[in-house]
Coordinates of C-alpha atoms in Angstrom, one line a residue:
X12 CA -48.2 144.1 -54.6
X13 CA -50.8 146.4 -53.8
X14 CA -49.5 149.9 -54.7
X15 CA -51.5 153.5 -54.5
X16 CA -50.7 155.7 -56.9
X17 CA -51.6 159.1 -56.1
X18 CA -52.0 161.5 -59.1
X19 CA -53.0 158.9 -61.3
X20 CA -55.0 161.0 -63.9
X21 CA -51.8 163.3 -64.6
X22 CA -49.1 162.9 -67.1
X23 CA -46.7 160.8 -65.0
X24 CA -49.0 158.9 -62.6
X25 CA -51.1 157.9 -65.5
X26 CA -47.9 156.1 -67.4
X27 CA -46.9 154.9 -63.4
X28 CA -50.4 153.3 -62.8
X29 CA -50.0 151.8 -66.5
X30 CA -46.7 150.2 -66.1
X31 CA -47.1 148.6 -62.9
X32 CA -50.1 147.0 -63.9
X33 CA -47.9 145.5 -67.0
X34 CA -45.6 144.2 -63.9
X35 CA -48.7 142.4 -62.4
X36 CA -49.5 144.9 -59.5
X37 CA -52.7 145.5 -58.3
X38 CA -53.1 149.3 -58.1
X39 CA -55.4 151.9 -56.9
X40 CA -54.9 155.2 -58.8
X41 CA -56.2 158.6 -57.1
X42 CA -56.7 162.2 -58.2
X43 CA -58.9 165.0 -57.2
X44 CA -59.1 165.7 -61.0
X45 CA -58.7 169.6 -60.8
X46 CA -59.1 172.1 -63.3
X47 CA -55.2 173.7 -63.7
X48 CA -55.5 172.1 -66.9
X49 CA -58.2 170.8 -69.3
X50 CA -59.7 168.0 -67.5
X51 CA -60.6 166.2 -70.6
X52 CA -57.3 165.0 -71.1
X53 CA -57.5 163.6 -67.4
X54 CA -60.7 161.6 -68.0
X55 CA -59.0 160.4 -71.5
X56 CA -55.9 159.1 -69.4
X57 CA -58.1 157.4 -67.3
X58 CA -60.4 155.8 -70.0
X59 CA -57.2 154.5 -71.2
X60 CA -56.8 152.7 -68.2
X61 CA -60.6 151.5 -68.2
X62 CA -62.6 154.2 -65.8
X63 CA -65.3 155.9 -67.1
X64 CA -65.5 159.9 -67.5
X65 CA -69.1 158.8 -65.2
X66 CA -67.1 156.5 -62.3
X67 CA -64.0 159.0 -62.3
X68 CA -66.3 161.9 -61.6
X69 CA -67.8 160.9 -58.4
X70 CA -66.0 161.5 -55.3
X71 CA -64.4 159.3 -52.4
X72 CA -65.7 155.7 -54.3
X73 CA -63.7 153.3 -55.8
X74 CA -64.6 152.1 -59.0
X75 CA -63.3 149.4 -60.8
X76 CA -61.2 149.4 -64.5
X77 CA -63.8 147.6 -67.3
X78 CA -60.4 146.5 -69.0
X79 CA -58.0 145.3 -66.6
X80 CA -58.1 141.9 -65.2
X81 CA -59.9 141.1 -61.9
X82 CA -60.3 144.4 -60.6
X83 CA -56.5 144.8 -61.2
X84 CA -56.9 148.8 -61.4
X85 CA -59.6 150.9 -59.5
X86 CA -59.8 154.8 -59.2
X87 CA -61.1 156.8 -56.4
X88 CA -61.2 160.9 -56.8
X89 CA -60.2 162.3 -53.7
X90 CA -58.1 165.0 -52.6
X91 CA -55.1 164.6 -50.5
X92 CA -55.8 167.5 -48.3
X93 CA -58.9 165.1 -47.1
X94 CA -58.3 164.5 -43.8
X95 CA -61.3 162.2 -43.2
X96 CA -61.6 159.9 -46.0
X97 CA -57.8 159.3 -46.4
X98 CA -56.9 157.5 -43.6
X99 CA -60.3 155.2 -44.4
X100 CA -58.9 154.6 -47.4
X101 CA -55.6 153.7 -45.9
X102 CA -57.1 151.4 -42.9
X103 CA -59.4 149.8 -45.6
X104 CA -57.1 149.0 -48.7
X105 CA -53.7 148.1 -46.6
X106 CA -51.6 148.6 -49.1
X107 CA -48.1 147.3 -49.6
X108 CA -45.8 150.6 -51.3
X109 CA -47.4 154.2 -51.6
X110 CA -46.1 156.5 -54.8
X111 CA -47.3 159.6 -54.5
X112 CA -46.8 161.4 -57.5
X113 CA -50.1 163.9 -56.8
X114 CA -49.4 167.6 -56.7
X115 CA -49.3 171.7 -57.8
X116 CA -47.6 171.5 -60.3
X117 CA -46.3 174.7 -62.5
X118 CA -43.1 176.9 -61.9
X119 CA -45.2 180.4 -62.9
X120 CA -48.4 179.4 -61.8
X121 CA -47.1 178.8 -58.3
X122 CA -46.0 183.0 -58.2
X123 CA -49.5 183.4 -58.8
X124 CA -51.2 181.2 -56.7
X125 CA -49.0 180.7 -53.7
X126 CA -51.5 179.0 -51.6
X127 CA -52.8 176.0 -53.8
X128 CA -49.3 174.6 -53.8
X129 CA -49.4 174.5 -49.6
X130 CA -52.5 173.2 -49.8
X131 CA -51.7 170.3 -52.0
X132 CA -47.8 170.0 -52.1
X133 CA -47.2 170.5 -48.5
X134 CA -50.4 170.1 -46.5
X135 CA -51.6 166.8 -49.0
X136 CA -48.0 165.5 -48.4
X137 CA -48.4 165.8 -44.5
X138 CA -51.4 163.5 -44.7
X139 CA -49.8 161.1 -47.2
X140 CA -47.1 160.6 -44.4
X141 CA -49.8 160.3 -41.6
X142 CA -51.3 157.7 -43.1
X143 CA -47.8 155.7 -44.7
X144 CA -46.8 156.0 -40.2
X145 CA -50.1 154.9 -39.3
X146 CA -50.7 151.7 -41.6
X147 CA -47.9 150.1 -41.8
X148 CA -46.5 151.0 -45.6
X149 CA -43.3 149.2 -46.9
X150 CA -42.2 152.3 -49.1
X151 CA -42.8 155.7 -49.7
X152 CA -42.0 156.8 -53.0
X153 CA -42.6 160.5 -53.7
X154 CA -41.7 162.9 -56.7
X155 CA -40.0 165.8 -56.0
X156 CA -38.2 167.8 -58.8
X157 CA -35.3 169.2 -60.3
X158 CA -35.8 173.2 -59.2
X159 CA -35.4 172.4 -56.3
X160 CA -31.7 173.1 -57.5
X161 CA -33.0 176.7 -57.8
X162 CA -29.7 179.1 -58.1
X163 CA -26.8 176.0 -57.6
X164 CA -24.8 176.7 -60.5
X165 CA -22.4 173.0 -60.5
X166 CA -23.1 171.0 -63.5
X167 CA -24.7 168.6 -63.3
X168 CA -26.6 168.5 -60.3
X169 CA -26.0 165.8 -57.4
X170 CA -28.0 164.9 -54.9
X171 CA -24.8 165.6 -52.6
X172 CA -25.8 169.4 -53.6
X173 CA -26.8 171.7 -51.2
X174 CA -30.4 172.9 -52.2
X175 CA -31.4 175.2 -49.9
X176 CA -31.4 178.3 -52.1
X177 CA -34.9 177.6 -54.6
X178 CA -36.5 180.5 -56.9
X179 CA -40.1 179.3 -57.1
X180 CA -42.5 178.4 -54.2
X181 CA -43.1 175.0 -56.4
X182 CA -39.4 174.3 -56.1
X183 CA -39.4 175.2 -51.7
X184 CA -42.7 173.1 -51.7
X185 CA -40.8 170.0 -53.3
X186 CA -37.5 170.8 -51.0
X187 CA -40.3 170.7 -48.1
X188 CA -41.7 167.6 -49.1
X189 CA -37.9 165.9 -48.9
X190 CA -37.2 167.2 -45.2
X191 CA -40.3 166.3 -44.4
X192 CA -39.9 162.5 -45.3
X193 CA -36.3 162.4 -43.4
X194 CA -37.9 163.6 -40.8
X195 CA -41.1 160.6 -40.7
X196 CA -38.4 158.4 -41.9
X197 CA -36.1 159.2 -38.6
X198 CA -38.8 159.5 -36.6
X199 CA -41.2 156.3 -37.4
X200 CA -38.5 154.2 -39.5
X201 CA -40.4 154.4 -42.8
X202 CA -38.5 154.0 -45.9
X203 CA -38.8 156.9 -48.1
X204 CA -37.7 157.5 -51.7
X205 CA -37.6 160.6 -53.6
X206 CA -36.9 161.3 -57.4
X207 CA -36.0 164.3 -58.6
X208 CA -37.5 164.3 -62.3
X209 CA -35.8 166.9 -65.0
X210 CA -38.0 168.4 -67.5
X211 CA -40.4 165.4 -68.2
X212 CA -41.9 165.4 -72.0
X213 CA -43.8 162.8 -74.1
X214 CA -47.4 161.6 -74.7
X215 CA -50.2 162.4 -72.6
X216 CA -47.8 165.3 -71.3
X217 CA -49.3 168.5 -69.4
X218 CA -51.3 171.4 -71.7
X219 CA -48.8 174.1 -69.7
X220 CA -45.5 172.3 -70.9
X221 CA -42.7 173.4 -73.5
X222 CA -43.1 170.9 -76.1
X223 CA -46.6 170.9 -76.0
X224 CA -46.9 175.0 -76.3
X225 CA -44.0 174.8 -78.9
X226 CA -46.2 171.9 -80.9
X227 CA -49.3 173.6 -80.8
X228 CA -48.3 176.7 -81.5
X229 CA -46.3 176.0 -84.7
X230 CA -48.9 173.0 -85.9
X231 CA -51.3 176.2 -86.0
X232 CA -49.1 178.7 -87.6
X233 CA -48.6 180.9 -84.5
X234 CA -45.4 182.4 -83.0
X235 CA -43.6 180.4 -79.9
X236 CA -42.3 182.7 -76.8
X237 CA -38.6 181.7 -76.3
X238 CA -37.9 182.5 -73.0
X239 CA -34.0 183.8 -72.0
X240 CA -33.6 184.8 -75.4
X241 CA -32.7 181.1 -76.1
X242 CA -30.4 180.6 -74.2
X243 CA -31.9 177.6 -72.1
X244 CA -30.5 174.6 -71.6
X245 CA -32.8 170.9 -70.2
X246 CA -32.3 168.0 -69.3
X247 CA -35.0 166.5 -71.2
X248 CA -36.1 163.1 -70.2
X249 CA -38.4 161.3 -71.7
X250 CA -41.8 159.7 -70.0
X251 CA -41.3 156.1 -70.2
X252 CA -37.0 156.1 -68.8
X253 CA -39.4 158.2 -65.9
X254 CA -41.8 155.5 -65.3
X255 CA -38.8 152.6 -65.9
X256 CA -37.3 154.3 -62.8
X257 CA -40.3 155.0 -60.6
X258 CA -41.4 151.4 -61.0
X259 CA -38.1 149.7 -60.6
X260 CA -37.8 151.9 -57.2
X261 CA -41.2 150.8 -56.1
X262 CA -40.5 147.0 -56.6
X263 CA -37.1 147.0 -55.1
X264 CA -37.7 145.3 -51.7
X265 CA -36.5 148.3 -48.8
X266 CA -35.6 145.1 -46.0
X267 CA -32.0 145.9 -46.7
X268 CA -32.0 150.0 -46.2
X269 CA -33.9 149.2 -43.1
X270 CA -31.0 146.9 -41.9
X271 CA -28.4 149.5 -43.4
X272 CA -30.4 152.6 -41.6
X273 CA -30.8 153.7 -45.3
X274 CA -34.2 154.9 -45.0
X275 CA -34.1 158.3 -46.5
X276 CA -33.3 158.6 -50.0
X277 CA -32.7 161.2 -52.7
X278 CA -32.5 160.2 -56.4
X279 CA -32.1 162.7 -59.9
X280 CA -33.9 160.6 -62.5
X281 CA -33.1 162.5 -66.0
X282 CA -31.5 162.0 -69.1
X283 CA -28.1 162.9 -67.9
X284 CA -27.7 165.5 -70.8
X285 CA -28.3 169.3 -71.1
X286 CA -30.2 169.7 -74.3
X287 CA -30.2 173.3 -75.9
X288 CA -33.4 175.5 -76.5
X289 CA -32.8 175.5 -80.0
X290 CA -31.6 171.5 -81.0
X291 CA -35.1 171.2 -78.7
X292 CA -37.5 173.6 -80.9
X293 CA -35.8 172.0 -84.1
X294 CA -36.6 168.6 -83.4
X295 CA -40.4 169.7 -83.0
X296 CA -39.8 171.7 -86.4
X297 CA -38.4 168.4 -88.0
X298 CA -41.5 166.5 -86.7
X299 CA -44.2 169.1 -87.9
X300 CA -42.1 169.5 -90.9
X301 CA -42.9 173.3 -90.2
X302 CA -40.8 176.6 -89.2
X303 CA -41.7 177.9 -85.7
X304 CA -42.0 181.6 -86.0
X305 CA -39.8 182.7 -82.5
X306 CA -40.8 185.7 -80.3
X307 CA -37.8 186.0 -78.4
X308 CA -38.9 186.7 -74.2
X309 CA -36.3 187.9 -71.3
X310 CA -35.8 185.3 -68.5
X311 CA -39.1 184.2 -66.7
X312 CA -39.4 185.0 -62.8
X313 CA -38.5 181.2 -61.3
X314 CA -36.7 180.2 -63.8
X315 CA -33.3 178.5 -64.2
X316 CA -30.6 178.8 -67.0
X317 CA -29.4 175.0 -67.3
X318 CA -30.7 171.5 -66.0
X319 CA -28.5 168.4 -66.1
X320 CA -28.9 165.0 -63.7
X321 CA -26.1 163.4 -62.6
X322 CA -27.7 159.8 -62.3
X323 CA -24.8 158.0 -60.7
X324 CA -26.7 156.8 -57.8
X325 CA -29.7 155.5 -59.6
X326 CA -27.4 153.5 -62.1
X327 CA -25.4 152.2 -59.0
X328 CA -28.2 151.3 -56.4
X329 CA -30.7 150.0 -59.4
X330 CA -28.5 149.6 -62.6
X331 CA -30.9 152.0 -64.7
X332 CA -30.1 154.7 -67.1
X333 CA -32.1 156.9 -68.9
X334 CA -31.1 156.6 -72.4
X335 CA -34.2 157.4 -74.7
X336 CA -32.7 159.9 -77.7
X337 CA -34.6 163.6 -77.7
X338 CA -35.0 162.5 -81.9
X339 CA -37.1 159.1 -80.8
X340 CA -39.2 161.4 -77.5
X341 CA -40.0 164.4 -79.4
X342 CA -40.8 161.9 -82.5
X343 CA -43.5 159.9 -80.0
X344 CA -45.2 163.0 -78.6
X345 CA -45.5 164.7 -81.9
X346 CA -46.9 161.6 -83.1
X347 CA -49.3 161.3 -80.2
X348 CA -50.3 165.2 -80.4
X349 CA -51.4 164.6 -84.2
X350 CA -53.3 161.5 -83.4
X351 CA -55.3 162.7 -80.2
X352 CA -56.1 166.3 -81.7

């Protein structure tokens, strides 16, 4: 298949692109390479996919990988908000499937920079939906987030739960994506699948994520901020488990869903396990052979105390359940961090 992966220079988009290529698909990666965090990490990810920094810096120009066979991976630097360039790309390339992983990430950042989230996560997503509508896209797979559960206190989180109490604009933008996708599925018969990711971590991860911040600080003998005085639990999900789920969903034909009138679907992708923040930090300490200096802090605005994914629907429909242990996942990240930095 020919698949568009947006956010291809990002953490999850990079891994998904790499896996789709290994599965024999042709992938065009799209990213605007914004400076929310160090762009050199984004260029380094693209280099792994065979795209030079010089080529990646060009705007609205498709460039081909220097390492994959038969131009299997190509890249274009483009904004999803570009209502002129994006439709032209869809018309020219005739994608089979769209995997939309591009978004402005970060809960805290959304409190300080709300306009960025509306531009990227809502305007950009609308443009993707319109392009899918007008170009006979067989399936739109898109990233949602566990943050949509907001103040939900029912554990574990199920896709059947009501999610109308988001506590950050980031979460609200992701819930908006799900509502918009439902509308387009209903009106225009487009199969859409939203994936609620739970605390993704692993090699090539974002510098603003907890495991990255903790590993960097402990390595440099600096204190780490432990929010809510350590009383947090997360369903930490290793990147390979996320990638496997995304690829399976991209690959599975949607004809039966069209026949069964199940055009709109939502899945949790998480490790189906809630881990205490202290245990997470201990695993990092073990791999670094260093103890952390902990600075206990109050709860951050927009944060939640606990997350835990019910993945029954993922198991039922795709015979898949994420299962990478925290021990293995943290070890992989720390090894990558040491090598890369």
